Amino acid sequence: MTNIAELPALQDLRVAVIGLGYVGLPLAVEFGKQRPTIGFDLNADRVSALQTGRDSTGEVDPEDMSMAHHLRYSSDLAEIADCNVYIVAVPTPIDQHRQPNLGPLLSASRMIGSVIKRGDIVVFESTVYPGATEEDCLPLVSEGSGLILNTDFFAGYSPERINPGDKTRPLPKIVKVTSGSTPEAADLIDALYGTIITAGTFKAASIRVAEASKVIENTQRDVSIALINELSIIFSHLDIDTSAVLDAAATKWNFNRLSPGLVGGHCIGVDPYYLVHKSITAGHIPDIIRMAREINDGMARHAVTLLIKKMIQKQARVNGGRVLLLGLTFKQNCADIRNTKVVDMLDELASYGLSIDMFDPWADPSELRSEYDVEMLPEMPTPEGRYDAIVLAVSHDTLVEIGADGMRAYLTGQGVFFDMKAVFDQDDSDLRL
């Protein structure tokens, strides 16, 4: 008979979290409160900052980090070799052609293959299409280690559900889906997560089911927002205020209230492309999902078109005019600039001869420069009435506190105030999505 390796006991699990971004760091901190844990990241600067208790993402408070007495950080691969659970939480972006980019995930799989031992467990959290864990990642772990899945080592998939900037639903308060490559591995992985997730866990029937459950969560939301965005486009042609329509419709008990807007970030703006890719390779073209992505990706262009029309109507200067764009992150009260669709507005605005000043109280200027090659103002400018348009693109609390009158103080006499998120009353702005 084949000599199958024994799984370690729950109390003997030593965790390594690979990738210390928005997903990995909260995970490492929670495990580090209870058991030996190493947070690993290739970015030595990131590791150095975390070692001093500083998290540039703002996801984990210094006080919370200080409670993880069993956690240490490292960028040295040799230091995680003594762990027996490897949890992968690296990014899974899309490339310039909107195809899945599994590069970071495959690289992490190869790294684990160089340190994993007999009886160890590897768990993936990164969002992927169904089948990626078993078809793309685990073969690389086997190849690098010489070990056989479900004989020498075991695996699982537990999709991340982190909502960046959401302080009311931190990691322990979000139900966690788990899965394993064998029933015994699934039980142990579920028990491991159960030690840190107070909201409870849900053990999926298989790894592929867990993968699919994650990718459809954000796909469903993407499709729902696309419907609202398309309705807002229709209503703009009919000269009807979308927010007013939604206010009326929301009085029905089963109406799902969503707001139109830009759909960016590392989840909703990315995950559907993974499902589209896998669906097409399986022989089905997912028309609804694909069209939803096209609608949402086109909202930045639509927003600029609305602004230009309103500027012309008010006789504001367009060619040679100045625009103050407020908010550059992908969502409010969050420092995350990944896949932000606000930057898609920049080239569109510039094509009309407009010059753009940008400011975001949450965004890191160096990250914006590195990721998008754009420069923002070092601080909020003084309201001197010199802009032909001001656009509130992201409703950070500190920006909303300026107020509608405060926003207008930045405008010339014919200037346009575009309240993209409809945070103010309709009469307080010139334009809303």
Tab-separated table of C-alpha atoms in Angstrom, residues 230-410:
chain	number	residue	atom	x	y	z
A	230	GLU	CA	-26.675	51.334	-17.916
A	231	LEU	CA	-29.854	52.759	-16.404
A	232	SER	CA	-27.944	55.912	-15.465
A	233	ILE	CA	-26.772	56.234	-19.076
A	234	ILE	CA	-30.357	55.867	-20.283
A	235	PHE	CA	-31.604	58.429	-17.777
A	236	SER	CA	-28.877	60.894	-18.762
A	237	HIS	CA	-30.266	60.796	-22.320
A	238	LEU	CA	-33.762	61.342	-20.926
A	239	ASP	CA	-32.615	64.193	-18.674
A	240	ILE	CA	-33.760	62.341	-15.545
A	241	ASP	CA	-31.741	62.313	-12.326
A	242	THR	CA	-30.747	58.696	-11.603
A	243	SER	CA	-30.499	59.149	-7.845
A	244	ALA	CA	-34.037	60.526	-7.752
A	245	VAL	CA	-35.251	57.464	-9.643
A	246	LEU	CA	-33.429	55.128	-7.264
A	247	ASP	CA	-34.892	56.918	-4.249
A	248	ALA	CA	-38.371	56.274	-5.602
A	249	ALA	CA	-37.725	52.669	-6.643
A	250	ALA	CA	-36.095	51.827	-3.303
A	251	THR	CA	-39.433	52.283	-1.544
A	252	LYS	CA	-40.388	48.812	-2.857
A	253	TRP	CA	-39.437	46.138	-0.313
A	254	ASN	CA	-37.497	43.900	-2.706
A	255	PHE	CA	-35.641	46.537	-4.734
A	256	ASN	CA	-31.855	46.183	-4.429
A	257	ARG	CA	-30.464	49.717	-4.059
A	258	LEU	CA	-27.122	50.228	-5.789
A	259	SER	CA	-25.570	53.441	-7.081
A	260	PRO	CA	-23.977	54.128	-10.470
A	261	GLY	CA	-20.263	54.768	-10.586
A	262	LEU	CA	-16.790	53.633	-11.531
A	263	VAL	CA	-16.091	49.966	-10.830
A	264	GLY	CA	-12.426	49.419	-10.047
A	265	GLY	CA	-10.364	47.730	-7.379
A	266	HIS	CA	-8.804	44.317	-7.162
A	267	CYS	CA	-12.081	42.357	-6.863
A	268	ILE	CA	-15.186	43.495	-8.734
A	269	GLY	CA	-13.201	45.117	-11.541
A	270	VAL	CA	-10.972	42.049	-12.011
A	271	ASP	CA	-12.562	38.776	-10.888
A	272	PRO	CA	-15.214	38.526	-13.634
A	273	TYR	CA	-12.452	38.407	-16.243
A	274	TYR	CA	-11.184	35.196	-14.620
A	275	LEU	CA	-14.599	33.588	-14.979
A	276	VAL	CA	-14.968	34.868	-18.552
A	277	HIS	CA	-11.575	33.378	-19.433
A	278	LYS	CA	-12.387	29.958	-17.970
A	279	SER	CA	-15.862	29.945	-19.476
A	280	ILE	CA	-14.543	30.632	-22.976
A	281	THR	CA	-11.901	27.909	-22.673
A	282	ALA	CA	-14.719	25.552	-21.667
A	283	GLY	CA	-16.632	26.460	-24.830
A	284	HIS	CA	-19.216	28.967	-23.603
A	285	ILE	CA	-19.209	32.723	-24.232
A	286	PRO	CA	-20.704	34.378	-21.112
A	287	ASP	CA	-22.546	37.262	-22.769
A	288	ILE	CA	-24.107	38.849	-19.680
A	289	ILE	CA	-20.875	38.842	-17.675
A	290	ARG	CA	-18.839	40.116	-20.624
A	291	MET	CA	-21.261	42.920	-21.442
A	292	ALA	CA	-21.433	43.943	-17.785
A	293	ARG	CA	-17.666	44.359	-17.798
A	294	GLU	CA	-17.823	46.471	-20.964
A	295	ILE	CA	-20.492	48.730	-19.477
A	296	ASN	CA	-18.616	49.232	-16.219
A	297	ASP	CA	-15.261	49.744	-17.926
A	298	GLY	CA	-16.863	52.443	-20.095
A	299	MET	CA	-18.242	54.516	-17.216
A	300	ALA	CA	-15.167	56.744	-16.923
A	301	ARG	CA	-15.582	57.820	-20.538
A	302	HIS	CA	-19.320	58.330	-20.015
A	303	ALA	CA	-18.665	60.492	-16.946
A	304	VAL	CA	-16.292	62.748	-18.883
A	305	THR	CA	-18.801	63.069	-21.723
A	306	LEU	CA	-21.461	64.235	-19.268
A	307	LEU	CA	-19.056	66.737	-17.758
A	308	ILE	CA	-18.051	68.226	-21.114
A	309	LYS	CA	-21.706	68.605	-22.156
A	310	LYS	CA	-22.536	70.393	-18.920
A	311	MET	CA	-19.497	72.662	-19.239
A	312	ILE	CA	-20.578	73.642	-22.741
A	313	GLN	CA	-24.128	74.290	-21.525
A	314	LYS	CA	-22.843	76.586	-18.758
A	315	GLN	CA	-20.342	78.215	-21.141
A	316	ALA	CA	-17.433	77.127	-18.996
A	317	ARG	CA	-14.056	77.033	-20.682
A	318	VAL	CA	-13.251	73.597	-22.092
A	319	ASN	CA	-10.229	73.869	-24.378
A	320	GLY	CA	-7.585	75.390	-22.113
A	321	GLY	CA	-9.822	74.980	-19.053
A	322	ARG	CA	-8.773	73.659	-15.652
A	323	VAL	CA	-10.294	70.755	-13.731
A	324	LEU	CA	-9.798	69.818	-10.071
A	325	LEU	CA	-10.254	66.059	-9.699
A	326	LEU	CA	-10.801	64.934	-6.103
A	327	GLY	CA	-10.299	61.292	-5.159
A	328	LEU	CA	-8.024	58.790	-6.900
A	329	THR	CA	-8.352	55.560	-4.926
A	330	PHE	CA	-10.796	52.890	-6.079
A	331	LYS	CA	-13.197	53.477	-3.178
A	332	GLN	CA	-13.879	55.886	-0.342
A	333	ASN	CA	-11.884	56.012	2.912
A	334	CYS	CA	-9.327	53.553	1.574
A	335	ALA	CA	-5.737	53.957	0.354
A	336	ASP	CA	-5.981	51.211	-2.285
A	337	ILE	CA	-5.238	52.499	-5.800
A	338	ARG	CA	-5.209	49.084	-7.525
A	339	ASN	CA	-7.185	49.176	-10.762
A	340	THR	CA	-8.742	52.523	-9.879
A	341	LYS	CA	-10.914	53.712	-12.735
A	342	VAL	CA	-10.539	57.377	-11.815
A	343	VAL	CA	-7.238	57.447	-13.680
A	344	ASP	CA	-9.132	56.354	-16.808
A	345	MET	CA	-10.735	59.795	-16.782
A	346	LEU	CA	-7.408	61.613	-17.088
A	347	ASP	CA	-6.594	60.919	-20.731
A	348	GLU	CA	-10.229	61.459	-21.672
A	349	LEU	CA	-10.264	64.884	-19.976
A	350	ALA	CA	-6.932	65.830	-21.514
A	351	SER	CA	-8.236	64.936	-24.997
A	352	TYR	CA	-10.586	67.931	-24.721
A	353	GLY	CA	-7.701	70.291	-24.006
A	354	LEU	CA	-8.302	70.409	-20.252
A	355	SER	CA	-5.510	70.520	-17.688
A	356	ILE	CA	-6.131	68.488	-14.549
A	357	ASP	CA	-5.045	68.994	-10.966
A	358	MET	CA	-5.578	65.964	-8.728
A	359	PHE	CA	-5.708	65.412	-4.997
A	360	ASP	CA	-6.569	62.491	-2.736
A	361	PRO	CA	-6.049	62.593	1.054
A	362	TRP	CA	-5.708	58.789	1.200
A	363	ALA	CA	-3.570	57.954	-1.827
A	364	ASP	CA	0.202	57.531	-1.617
A	365	PRO	CA	1.812	59.912	-4.158
A	366	SER	CA	4.758	57.571	-4.751
A	367	GLU	CA	2.410	54.653	-5.496
A	368	LEU	CA	0.432	56.768	-7.966
A	369	ARG	CA	3.656	57.804	-9.644
A	370	SER	CA	4.962	54.251	-9.828
A	371	GLU	CA	1.707	52.566	-10.883
A	372	TYR	CA	0.165	55.155	-13.218
A	373	ASP	CA	2.871	57.768	-13.858
A	374	VAL	CA	0.648	60.565	-12.546
A	375	GLU	CA	1.379	63.338	-10.092
A	376	MET	CA	-1.100	64.698	-7.606
A	377	LEU	CA	-0.998	67.934	-5.651
A	378	PRO	CA	0.858	67.668	-2.318
A	379	GLU	CA	-2.141	69.136	-0.510
A	380	MET	CA	-5.639	70.419	-1.125
A	381	PRO	CA	-5.377	73.744	-2.988
A	382	THR	CA	-6.893	76.930	-1.633
A	383	PRO	CA	-10.381	77.825	-2.950
A	384	GLU	CA	-9.579	80.734	-5.226
A	385	GLY	CA	-12.283	80.327	-7.866
A	386	ARG	CA	-9.924	79.412	-10.675
A	387	TYR	CA	-11.236	76.013	-11.837
A	388	ASP	CA	-13.672	75.526	-14.684
A	389	ALA	CA	-14.841	72.225	-13.186
A	390	ILE	CA	-14.439	70.345	-9.929
A	391	VAL	CA	-15.124	66.609	-9.855
A	392	LEU	CA	-15.788	64.745	-6.614
A	393	ALA	CA	-14.869	61.280	-7.902
A	394	VAL	CA	-14.351	59.474	-4.581
A	395	SER	CA	-16.400	60.374	-1.528
A	396	HIS	CA	-13.717	60.273	1.156
A	397	ASP	CA	-15.134	61.668	4.400
A	398	THR	CA	-12.508	64.430	4.501
A	399	LEU	CA	-13.537	65.570	1.015
A	400	VAL	CA	-17.269	65.413	1.691
A	401	GLU	CA	-16.714	67.554	4.791
A	402	ILE	CA	-15.693	70.419	2.486
A	403	GLY	CA	-19.386	70.685	1.630
A	404	ALA	CA	-21.133	71.694	-1.570
A	405	ASP	CA	-20.548	75.414	-0.990
A	406	GLY	CA	-16.918	74.698	-0.249
A	407	MET	CA	-16.606	72.843	-3.531
A	408	ARG	CA	-18.133	75.712	-5.467
A	409	ALA	CA	-15.602	78.101	-3.962
A	410	TYR	CA	-13.018	76.513	-6.253
